[in-house]
Short mmCIF file of C-alpha atoms and ligand atoms in Angstrom, two decimals:
data_model
loop_
_atom_site.label_atom_id
_atom_site.label_comp_id
_atom_site.label_asym_id
_atom_site.label_seq_id
_atom_site.Cartn_x
_atom_site.Cartn_y
_atom_site.Cartn_z
CA UNK A 112 -59.80 1.89 -20.66
CA UNK A 113 -56.60 1.05 -22.54
CA UNK A 114 -54.53 4.16 -22.93
CA UNK A 115 -51.36 3.75 -20.99
CA UNK A 116 -47.94 3.52 -22.58
CA UNK A 117 -46.09 3.80 -19.25
CA UNK A 118 -43.60 1.04 -18.52
CA UNK A 119 -45.21 -1.91 -16.73
CA UNK A 120 -43.22 -3.96 -14.24
CA UNK A 121 -45.02 -6.75 -12.31
CA UNK A 122 -48.36 -5.05 -13.03
CA UNK A 123 -47.00 -1.71 -11.77
CA UNK A 124 -47.25 1.37 -14.01
CA UNK A 125 -44.03 3.34 -13.79
CA UNK A 126 -43.94 6.89 -15.12
CA UNK A 127 -40.59 8.70 -15.12
CA UNK A 128 -40.33 12.45 -14.65
CA UNK A 129 -37.07 13.38 -16.40
CA UNK A 130 -35.54 16.47 -14.81
CA UNK A 131 -31.81 15.78 -14.76
CA UNK A 132 -30.60 15.32 -11.19
CA UNK A 133 -34.15 16.00 -9.93
CA UNK A 134 -35.64 13.09 -11.93
CA UNK A 135 -37.91 10.63 -10.15
CA UNK A 136 -40.30 7.75 -10.68
CA UNK A 137 -44.03 7.52 -10.07
CA UNK A 138 -45.22 4.00 -9.23
CA UNK A 139 -48.92 3.32 -9.68
CA UNK A 140 -50.39 -0.01 -8.56
CA UNK A 141 -53.08 -1.32 -6.24
CA UNK A 142 -51.29 -2.50 -3.08
CA UNK A 143 -48.07 -0.53 -3.71
CA UNK A 144 -48.41 0.90 -0.17
CA UNK A 145 -47.31 -2.50 1.19
CA UNK A 146 -44.05 -2.13 -0.75
CA UNK A 147 -43.45 1.51 0.24
CA UNK A 148 -40.57 0.74 2.62
CA UNK A 149 -38.74 -1.42 0.07
CA UNK A 150 -39.20 1.13 -2.74
CA UNK A 151 -38.19 4.11 -0.60
CA UNK A 152 -35.03 2.26 0.42
CA UNK A 153 -34.31 1.39 -3.21
CA UNK A 154 -34.74 4.97 -4.46
CA UNK A 155 -33.48 6.99 -1.50
CA UNK A 156 -30.27 5.30 -0.50
CA UNK A 157 -28.58 6.58 2.66
CA UNK A 158 -31.87 7.47 4.33
CA UNK A 159 -31.71 6.97 8.07
CA UNK A 160 -34.98 8.45 9.33
CA UNK A 161 -38.56 8.86 8.09
CA UNK A 162 -41.02 11.52 9.26
CA UNK A 163 -44.58 10.88 8.08
CA UNK A 164 -46.77 13.98 7.77
CA UNK A 165 -50.47 13.13 7.61
CA UNK A 166 -53.84 13.91 9.19
CA UNK A 167 -55.31 11.78 12.01
CA UNK A 168 -58.23 10.83 9.72
CA UNK A 169 -56.02 9.55 6.90
CA UNK A 170 -53.59 7.89 9.30
CA UNK A 171 -56.43 5.97 10.98
CA UNK A 172 -57.34 4.40 7.60
CA UNK A 173 -54.03 3.96 5.78
CA UNK A 174 -51.28 4.67 8.31
CA UNK A 175 -51.05 1.10 9.60
CA UNK A 176 -50.10 -0.42 6.23
CA UNK A 177 -47.51 2.29 5.59
CA UNK A 178 -45.91 2.02 9.04
CA UNK A 179 -45.71 -1.76 8.78
CA UNK A 180 -44.00 -1.52 5.43
CA UNK A 181 -41.52 1.07 6.78
CA UNK A 182 -40.91 -0.94 9.97
CA UNK A 183 -39.93 -3.90 7.76
CA UNK A 184 -36.96 -1.85 6.55
CA UNK A 185 -35.68 -1.65 10.12
CA UNK A 186 -36.33 2.08 10.51
CA UNK A 187 -39.18 3.16 12.73
CA UNK A 188 -40.99 6.21 11.32
CA UNK A 189 -41.82 9.34 13.34
CA UNK A 190 -45.29 10.82 12.96
CA UNK A 191 -46.45 14.41 12.61
CA UNK A 192 -50.17 15.11 12.44
CA UNK A 193 -51.76 18.11 10.77
CA UNK A 194 -55.47 18.94 10.98
CA UNK A 195 -57.61 17.66 8.12
CA UNK A 196 -58.70 20.09 5.39
CA UNK A 197 -57.59 23.11 3.37
CA UNK A 198 -57.51 25.28 6.53
CA UNK A 199 -54.27 23.58 7.57
CA UNK A 200 -52.39 24.77 4.44
CA UNK A 201 -51.07 27.83 6.24
CA UNK A 202 -47.80 29.53 7.09
CA UNK A 203 -48.47 29.00 10.80
CA UNK A 204 -49.08 25.29 10.36
CA UNK A 205 -45.90 24.96 8.28
CA UNK A 206 -43.98 26.66 11.12
CA UNK A 207 -45.53 24.38 13.73
CA UNK A 208 -44.61 21.27 11.69
CA UNK A 209 -41.03 22.55 11.33
CA UNK A 210 -40.87 22.87 15.12
CA UNK A 211 -41.84 19.20 15.41
CA UNK A 212 -39.19 18.20 12.85
CA UNK A 213 -36.57 19.99 14.94
CA UNK A 214 -37.78 18.29 18.15
CA UNK A 215 -37.66 14.90 16.41
CA UNK A 216 -34.09 15.52 15.23
CA UNK A 217 -34.98 15.16 11.55
CA UNK A 218 -31.90 16.01 9.49
CA UNK A 219 -30.62 16.01 5.92
CA UNK A 220 -30.32 12.22 5.92
CA UNK A 221 -34.01 11.89 6.74
CA UNK A 222 -36.94 11.88 4.36
CA UNK A 223 -40.38 13.35 4.84
CA UNK A 224 -43.27 11.21 3.68
CA UNK A 225 -46.53 12.96 2.76
CA UNK A 226 -49.44 10.56 3.32
CA UNK A 227 -52.71 12.14 2.19
CA UNK A 228 -54.46 14.28 -0.38
CA UNK A 229 -53.34 17.50 -2.02
CA UNK A 230 -53.54 19.46 1.21
CA UNK A 231 -51.11 17.22 3.09
CA UNK A 232 -48.92 16.91 -0.03
CA UNK A 233 -48.69 20.67 -0.65
CA UNK A 234 -48.02 21.44 3.02
CA UNK A 235 -45.51 18.62 3.57
CA UNK A 236 -43.82 19.49 0.26
CA UNK A 237 -43.53 23.14 1.28
CA UNK A 238 -42.06 22.20 4.65
CA UNK A 239 -39.59 19.86 2.89
CA UNK A 240 -38.58 22.69 0.56
CA UNK A 241 -37.73 25.14 3.32
CA UNK A 242 -36.67 22.98 6.30
CA UNK A 243 -32.83 23.02 6.47
CA UNK A 244 -33.02 24.70 3.01
CA UNK A 245 -34.51 21.51 1.59
CA UNK A 246 -34.83 17.87 2.60
CA UNK A 247 -35.98 15.00 0.45
CA UNK A 248 -39.62 13.97 0.43
CA UNK A 249 -41.82 11.18 -0.89
CA UNK A 250 -45.43 11.61 -1.95
CA UNK A 251 -47.94 8.90 -1.02
CA UNK A 252 -51.12 10.43 -2.42
CA UNK A 253 -54.43 9.02 -1.14
CA UNK A 254 -56.99 11.07 -3.10
CA UNK A 255 -57.62 10.82 -6.83
CA UNK A 256 -56.82 14.52 -7.20
CA UNK A 257 -53.43 14.01 -5.58
CA UNK A 258 -52.72 10.84 -7.58
CA UNK A 259 -53.45 12.47 -10.95
CA UNK A 260 -52.09 15.92 -10.21
CA UNK A 261 -50.84 17.48 -6.98
CA UNK A 262 -48.29 14.80 -5.99
CA UNK A 263 -46.40 15.31 -9.26
CA UNK A 264 -44.41 18.26 -10.52
CA UNK A 265 -42.96 19.80 -7.38
CA UNK A 266 -45.33 22.70 -6.83
CA UNK A 267 -45.60 23.11 -3.08
CA UNK A 268 -47.43 25.89 -1.27
CA UNK A 269 -49.51 27.21 1.58
CA UNK A 270 -52.38 29.68 1.36
CA UNK A 271 -52.62 33.29 2.49
CA UNK A 272 -55.88 34.94 3.54
CA UNK A 273 -55.54 37.03 0.35
CA UNK A 274 -55.26 34.07 -1.98
CA UNK A 275 -54.52 30.39 -2.55
CA UNK A 276 -50.97 29.06 -2.82
CA UNK A 277 -49.46 32.55 -2.53
CA UNK A 278 -46.42 31.27 -0.59
CA UNK A 279 -44.66 28.33 -2.14
CA UNK A 280 -41.57 26.80 -3.66
CA UNK A 281 -40.67 24.38 -6.42
CA UNK A 282 -39.38 21.24 -4.77
CA UNK A 283 -39.64 17.94 -6.61
CA UNK A 284 -40.41 14.79 -4.64
CA UNK A 285 -37.80 12.04 -4.77
CA UNK A 286 -40.45 9.38 -5.37
CA UNK A 287 -44.23 9.13 -5.78
CA UNK A 288 -46.11 5.99 -4.77
CA UNK A 289 -49.76 5.96 -5.84
CA UNK A 290 -51.90 3.17 -4.47
CA UNK A 291 -55.34 3.23 -6.16
CA UNK A 292 -56.65 0.86 -3.46
CA UNK A 293 -56.60 3.84 -1.09
CA UNK A 294 -59.38 5.34 -3.20
CA UNK A 295 -61.79 2.65 -1.98
CA UNK A 296 -62.22 4.60 1.27
CA UNK A 297 -62.47 8.01 -0.39
CA UNK A 298 -65.91 9.66 -0.22
CA UNK A 299 -67.59 9.68 -3.66
CA UNK A 300 -67.62 13.50 -3.86
CA UNK A 301 -63.81 13.57 -3.37
CA UNK A 302 -63.39 10.99 -6.17
CA UNK A 303 -65.61 13.09 -8.43
CA UNK A 304 -63.60 16.21 -7.53
CA UNK A 305 -60.39 14.45 -8.65
CA UNK A 306 -61.98 13.55 -11.98
CA UNK A 307 -62.14 17.28 -12.82
CA UNK A 308 -58.34 17.33 -13.15
CA UNK A 309 -58.52 14.28 -15.45
CA UNK A 310 -61.02 16.14 -17.67
CA UNK A 311 -58.56 19.06 -17.64
CA UNK A 312 -55.74 16.88 -19.04
CA UNK A 313 -58.06 15.46 -21.69
CA UNK A 314 -59.20 18.88 -22.90
CA UNK A 315 -55.74 20.46 -22.95
CA UNK A 316 -53.81 17.52 -24.37
CA UNK A 317 -55.52 14.29 -25.30
CA UNK A 318 -58.67 13.53 -27.30
CA UNK A 319 -58.28 9.78 -26.71
CA UNK A 320 -58.37 10.37 -22.97
CA UNK A 321 -61.50 12.50 -23.39
CA UNK A 322 -63.18 9.68 -25.36
CA UNK A 323 -62.11 7.17 -22.71
CA UNK A 324 -63.53 9.34 -19.93
CA UNK A 325 -66.84 9.58 -21.78
CA UNK A 326 -66.93 5.81 -22.24
CA UNK A 327 -65.96 4.89 -18.67
CA UNK A 328 -67.83 7.32 -16.42
CA UNK A 329 -69.75 4.64 -14.55
CA UNK A 330 -66.62 2.61 -13.81
CA UNK A 331 -64.67 5.68 -12.72
CA UNK A 332 -67.35 7.15 -10.48
CA UNK A 333 -68.08 3.61 -9.23
CA UNK A 334 -64.42 3.35 -8.10
CA UNK A 335 -63.39 0.50 -10.40
CA UNK A 336 -59.76 0.17 -9.35
CA UNK A 337 -58.39 -1.21 -12.59
CA UNK A 338 -59.97 1.60 -14.65
CA UNK A 339 -58.76 4.20 -12.13
CA UNK A 340 -55.22 2.78 -12.22
CA UNK A 341 -55.09 3.20 -16.00
CA UNK A 342 -56.48 6.72 -15.70
CA UNK A 343 -53.95 7.75 -13.04
CA UNK A 344 -51.05 6.42 -15.12
CA UNK A 345 -52.26 8.29 -18.21
CA UNK A 346 -52.73 11.55 -16.32
CA UNK A 347 -49.28 11.21 -14.71
CA UNK A 348 -47.72 10.73 -18.14
CA UNK A 349 -49.40 13.84 -19.49
CA UNK A 350 -48.43 15.95 -16.49
CA UNK A 351 -44.85 14.63 -16.49
CA UNK A 352 -44.34 15.79 -20.08
CA UNK A 353 -45.59 19.34 -19.29
CA UNK A 354 -43.37 19.50 -16.20
CA UNK A 355 -40.32 18.35 -18.19
CA UNK A 356 -40.89 21.11 -20.75
CA UNK A 357 -41.38 23.90 -18.24
CA UNK A 358 -40.46 22.79 -14.72
CA UNK A 359 -40.66 26.26 -13.17
CA UNK A 360 -43.77 27.36 -15.03
CA UNK A 361 -42.07 30.34 -16.63
CA UNK A 362 -42.36 29.50 -20.35
CA UNK A 363 -46.15 29.61 -20.72
CA UNK A 364 -46.14 25.82 -21.38
CA UNK A 365 -46.86 24.30 -17.98
CA UNK A 366 -49.44 27.05 -17.54
CA UNK A 367 -51.80 24.91 -19.65
CA UNK A 368 -52.19 22.78 -16.50
CA UNK A 369 -53.90 25.79 -14.96
CA UNK A 370 -56.84 25.45 -17.34
CA UNK A 371 -59.94 26.26 -15.28
CA UNK A 372 -57.90 27.57 -12.36
CA UNK A 373 -58.21 31.36 -12.94
CA UNK A 374 -61.90 31.33 -12.10
CA UNK A 375 -61.53 28.08 -10.11
CA UNK A 376 -59.22 29.52 -7.46
CA UNK A 377 -61.44 32.61 -7.10
CA UNK A 378 -64.52 30.40 -6.64
CA UNK A 379 -62.70 28.22 -4.12
CA UNK A 380 -61.65 31.25 -2.05
CA UNK A 381 -65.00 33.04 -2.28
CA UNK A 382 -66.81 29.91 -1.14
CA UNK A 383 -64.79 30.07 2.08
CA UNK A 384 -63.08 26.85 0.86
CA UNK A 385 -66.42 25.01 1.02
CA UNK A 386 -66.27 24.18 -2.68
CA UNK A 387 -63.68 21.49 -3.34
CA UNK A 388 -60.66 22.26 -5.54
CA UNK A 389 -61.78 19.94 -8.37
CA UNK A 390 -65.36 21.24 -8.25
CA UNK A 391 -64.10 24.83 -8.50
CA UNK A 392 -61.82 23.85 -11.41
CA UNK A 393 -64.83 22.29 -13.19
CA UNK A 394 -66.73 25.60 -12.90
CA UNK A 395 -63.57 27.42 -14.03
CA UNK A 396 -63.17 25.16 -17.10
CA UNK A 397 -66.76 25.81 -18.01
CA UNK A 398 -66.27 29.60 -17.83
CA UNK A 399 -62.95 29.42 -19.74
CA UNK A 400 -64.48 27.29 -22.50
CA UNK A 401 -67.42 29.71 -22.72
CA UNK A 402 -64.95 32.59 -23.08
CA UNK A 403 -62.99 30.73 -25.77
CA UNK A 404 -66.20 30.03 -27.63
CA UNK A 405 -67.34 33.68 -27.39
CA UNK A 406 -63.93 34.75 -28.75
CA UNK A 407 -64.37 32.43 -31.75
CA UNK A 408 -61.55 30.11 -30.66
CA UNK A 409 -63.62 27.06 -29.68
CA UNK A 410 -66.37 25.38 -31.65
CA UNK A 411 -69.60 25.62 -29.58
CA UNK A 412 -70.09 21.87 -30.11
CA UNK A 413 -66.82 21.24 -28.23
CA UNK A 414 -67.97 23.52 -25.41
CA UNK A 415 -71.18 21.47 -25.18
CA UNK A 416 -69.20 18.23 -25.17
CA UNK A 417 -67.06 19.36 -22.25
CA UNK A 418 -70.14 20.65 -20.41
CA UNK A 419 -71.93 17.32 -20.92
CA UNK A 420 -68.97 15.26 -19.65
CA UNK A 421 -68.54 17.39 -16.52
CA UNK A 422 -72.26 17.14 -15.77
CA UNK A 423 -72.38 13.37 -16.36
CA UNK A 424 -69.48 12.93 -13.94
CA UNK A 425 -71.49 14.89 -11.37
CA UNK A 426 -69.31 18.02 -11.35
CA UNK A 427 -70.75 21.53 -11.07
CA UNK A 428 -70.42 23.82 -14.10
CA UNK A 429 -72.39 26.84 -12.91
CA UNK A 430 -71.28 29.65 -10.65
CA UNK A 431 -73.12 29.76 -7.35
CA UNK A 432 -75.75 32.53 -7.53
CA UNK A 433 -74.45 34.16 -4.35
CA UNK A 434 -71.01 34.92 -5.77
CA UNK A 435 -70.49 38.53 -6.74
CA UNK A 436 -68.73 39.08 -10.09
CA UNK A 437 -66.78 42.12 -8.96
CA UNK A 438 -65.33 40.22 -6.01
CA UNK A 439 -64.50 37.29 -8.29
CA UNK A 440 -62.67 39.69 -10.61
CA UNK A 441 -60.77 41.23 -7.70
CA UNK A 442 -59.55 37.80 -6.62
CA UNK A 443 -58.66 36.91 -10.23
CA UNK A 444 -56.41 39.97 -10.33
CA UNK A 445 -54.21 38.16 -7.80
CA UNK A 446 -53.84 35.11 -10.08
CA UNK A 447 -50.23 34.14 -10.81
CA UNK A 448 -50.84 34.47 -14.58
CA UNK A 449 -51.78 38.18 -14.30
CA UNK A 450 -49.38 40.26 -16.40
CA UNK A 451 -49.27 44.08 -16.41
CA UNK A 452 -52.60 44.11 -14.61
CA UNK A 453 -54.42 41.98 -17.24
CA UNK A 454 -56.16 38.78 -16.29
CA UNK A 455 -54.89 36.00 -18.54
CA UNK A 456 -56.80 32.80 -19.21
CA UNK A 457 -55.77 29.39 -20.46
CA UNK A 458 -58.24 28.98 -23.34
CA UNK A 459 -59.06 25.72 -25.11
CA UNK A 460 -59.11 25.64 -28.91
CA UNK A 461 -60.61 22.16 -29.22
CA UNK A 462 -60.84 18.95 -27.23
CA UNK A 463 -57.31 17.58 -26.99
CA UNK A 464 -55.82 20.53 -28.90
CA UNK A 465 -53.11 22.84 -27.54
CA UNK A 466 -54.47 25.70 -25.45
CA UNK A 467 -53.52 29.36 -25.80
CA UNK A 468 -52.98 31.92 -23.07
CA UNK A 469 -54.62 35.27 -23.67
CA UNK A 470 -55.29 38.48 -21.78
CA UNK A 471 -59.07 38.78 -21.76
CA UNK A 472 -60.91 42.12 -21.45
CA UNK A 473 -62.89 42.40 -18.24
CA UNK A 474 -66.17 42.98 -20.06
CA UNK A 475 -65.85 39.58 -21.78
CA UNK A 476 -65.00 37.91 -18.46
CA UNK A 477 -68.05 39.52 -16.84
CA UNK A 478 -70.28 38.33 -19.68
CA UNK A 479 -68.98 34.75 -19.38
CA UNK A 480 -69.56 34.83 -15.61
CA UNK A 481 -73.09 36.14 -16.15
CA UNK A 482 -73.83 33.47 -18.80
CA UNK A 483 -72.57 30.79 -16.47
CA UNK A 484 -75.13 31.92 -13.90
CA UNK A 485 -77.99 32.58 -16.27
CA UNK A 486 -78.07 28.96 -17.36
CA UNK A 487 -78.04 27.68 -13.77
P1 NAD B 620 -57.66 17.06 0.54
O1 NAD B 620 -56.23 16.82 0.63
O2 NAD B 620 -58.27 18.08 1.42
O3 NAD B 620 -58.43 15.68 0.76
C1 NAD B 620 -59.83 15.68 0.70
C2 NAD B 620 -60.44 14.90 1.87
O4 NAD B 620 -60.25 13.52 1.64
C3 NAD B 620 -59.82 15.21 3.23
O5 NAD B 620 -60.85 15.34 4.17
C4 NAD B 620 -58.98 13.96 3.53
O6 NAD B 620 -58.87 13.66 4.88
C5 NAD B 620 -59.77 12.89 2.84
N1 NAD B 620 -59.00 11.73 2.42
C6 NAD B 620 -57.79 11.71 1.81
N2 NAD B 620 -57.47 10.48 1.43
C7 NAD B 620 -58.48 9.68 1.84
C8 NAD B 620 -58.74 8.30 1.70
N3 NAD B 620 -57.93 7.49 1.02
N4 NAD B 620 -59.87 7.80 2.25
C9 NAD B 620 -60.74 8.62 2.90
N5 NAD B 620 -60.57 9.94 3.02
C10 NAD B 620 -59.45 10.47 2.49
O7 NAD B 620 -58.09 17.49 -0.96
P2 NAD B 620 -57.47 17.12 -2.39
O8 NAD B 620 -58.59 17.31 -3.32
O9 NAD B 620 -56.73 15.85 -2.39
O10 NAD B 620 -56.38 18.28 -2.61
C11 NAD B 620 -56.76 19.61 -2.80
C12 NAD B 620 -55.53 20.47 -2.65
O11 NAD B 620 -54.58 20.15 -3.66
C13 NAD B 620 -55.79 21.96 -2.78
O12 NAD B 620 -55.18 22.63 -1.72
C14 NAD B 620 -55.14 22.34 -4.09
O13 NAD B 620 -54.69 23.66 -4.10
C15 NAD B 620 -54.01 21.35 -4.15
N6 NAD B 620 -53.49 21.09 -5.50
C16 NAD B 620 -52.14 21.18 -5.68
C17 NAD B 620 -51.59 20.92 -6.92
C18 NAD B 620 -50.10 20.95 -7.09
O14 NAD B 620 -49.62 20.84 -8.22
N7 NAD B 620 -49.33 21.07 -6.03
C19 NAD B 620 -52.42 20.55 -7.99
C20 NAD B 620 -53.79 20.46 -7.78
C21 NAD B 620 -54.32 20.73 -6.51
N1 LIG B 621 -51.42 21.98 -11.06
C1 LIG B 621 -50.72 22.87 -11.92
C2 LIG B 621 -49.27 22.55 -12.07
O1 LIG B 621 -48.78 21.61 -11.48
O2 LIG B 621 -48.57 23.21 -12.79
#
């Protein structure tokens, strides 16, 4: 899989996110965790304390290497544990973590380090955005989903019972360190879930990436670290360019990254968070592509190609039978893209071609949902 144009230094892919005084670097390399302390010191000068936010499960696997690397800088890190899983992305948990930061004496010259998947990253990022009106933070993503997507771009949030990510803030990390070796311990279904976001980038922006995904499925699902490293670097480059164009997601450009998320978020919530984020996005991309095809915007052959890739990866593309369309619609009405009461979708126009955002009549949405079930 040879796709990456990112700068390479000592075998490390480096992707820059250029946002003026909020610019930062993403380092991607197997084993980079062992150099975390050195790189954090290099990029965040004047740091005097580290507070690692992680879950006990992730810490037990990868915490030792990180702490050793930080200890080598002469600063002993403090630890804050959050429970594993989406349930911990809440307002209450954010408040509890802030209490611990206060007790630990974490101040503006400290940095928070998020060690974990998208859940830990979103929660730790949100806490960093609001604690003392903002402290610096470093992302050390340990799931594929977090390495290709959630650790980059500065969207931080916690969930509300009425919807996902309803309370959040834009707060860019100061540094992202992605170690693909951490993926060796990731359960296969989590790796597969992360691949959904890679398919998303390919469909919205890059035909070559789509071809490469088709050609490398076995290596990717088989956790071939060199292939995954190339994939992560490519995805980071694509996301970085969208974020640079529309950092605060208010120009309808970054919104392309929400391809599959209108239905995806509704499915995730209605499943009681049992369906993983990437799996829900895969179902959402399938429904969105179906809609685009029914509206004459996407060649049916392209819809079939996307469907085939998702299925070969092992991702779901059909809505669970038990999910009620009316409830799905109700949840979609709370989507952040809703404008004047209309549900808007990111719709593909071809594999790798620019997407468009359109208000879609409810009867078309209902038909696409029904079709997605009928073929199950
Ligand atoms: P997750 O963070 O829940 O991690 C999935 C599971 O993998 C957890 O049980 C975790 O303990 C385990 N795990 C993590 N790293 C591991 C490792 N190296 N080895 C073994 N187990 C490991 O899920 P996720 O898919 O990483 O993230 C999903 C979240 O990301 C959702 O809340 C979603 O809303 C958010 N997200 C945010 C953005 C953004 O831009 N901020 C983008 C996409 C998704
Ligand atoms: N994951 C969507 C975004 O970062 O904009």
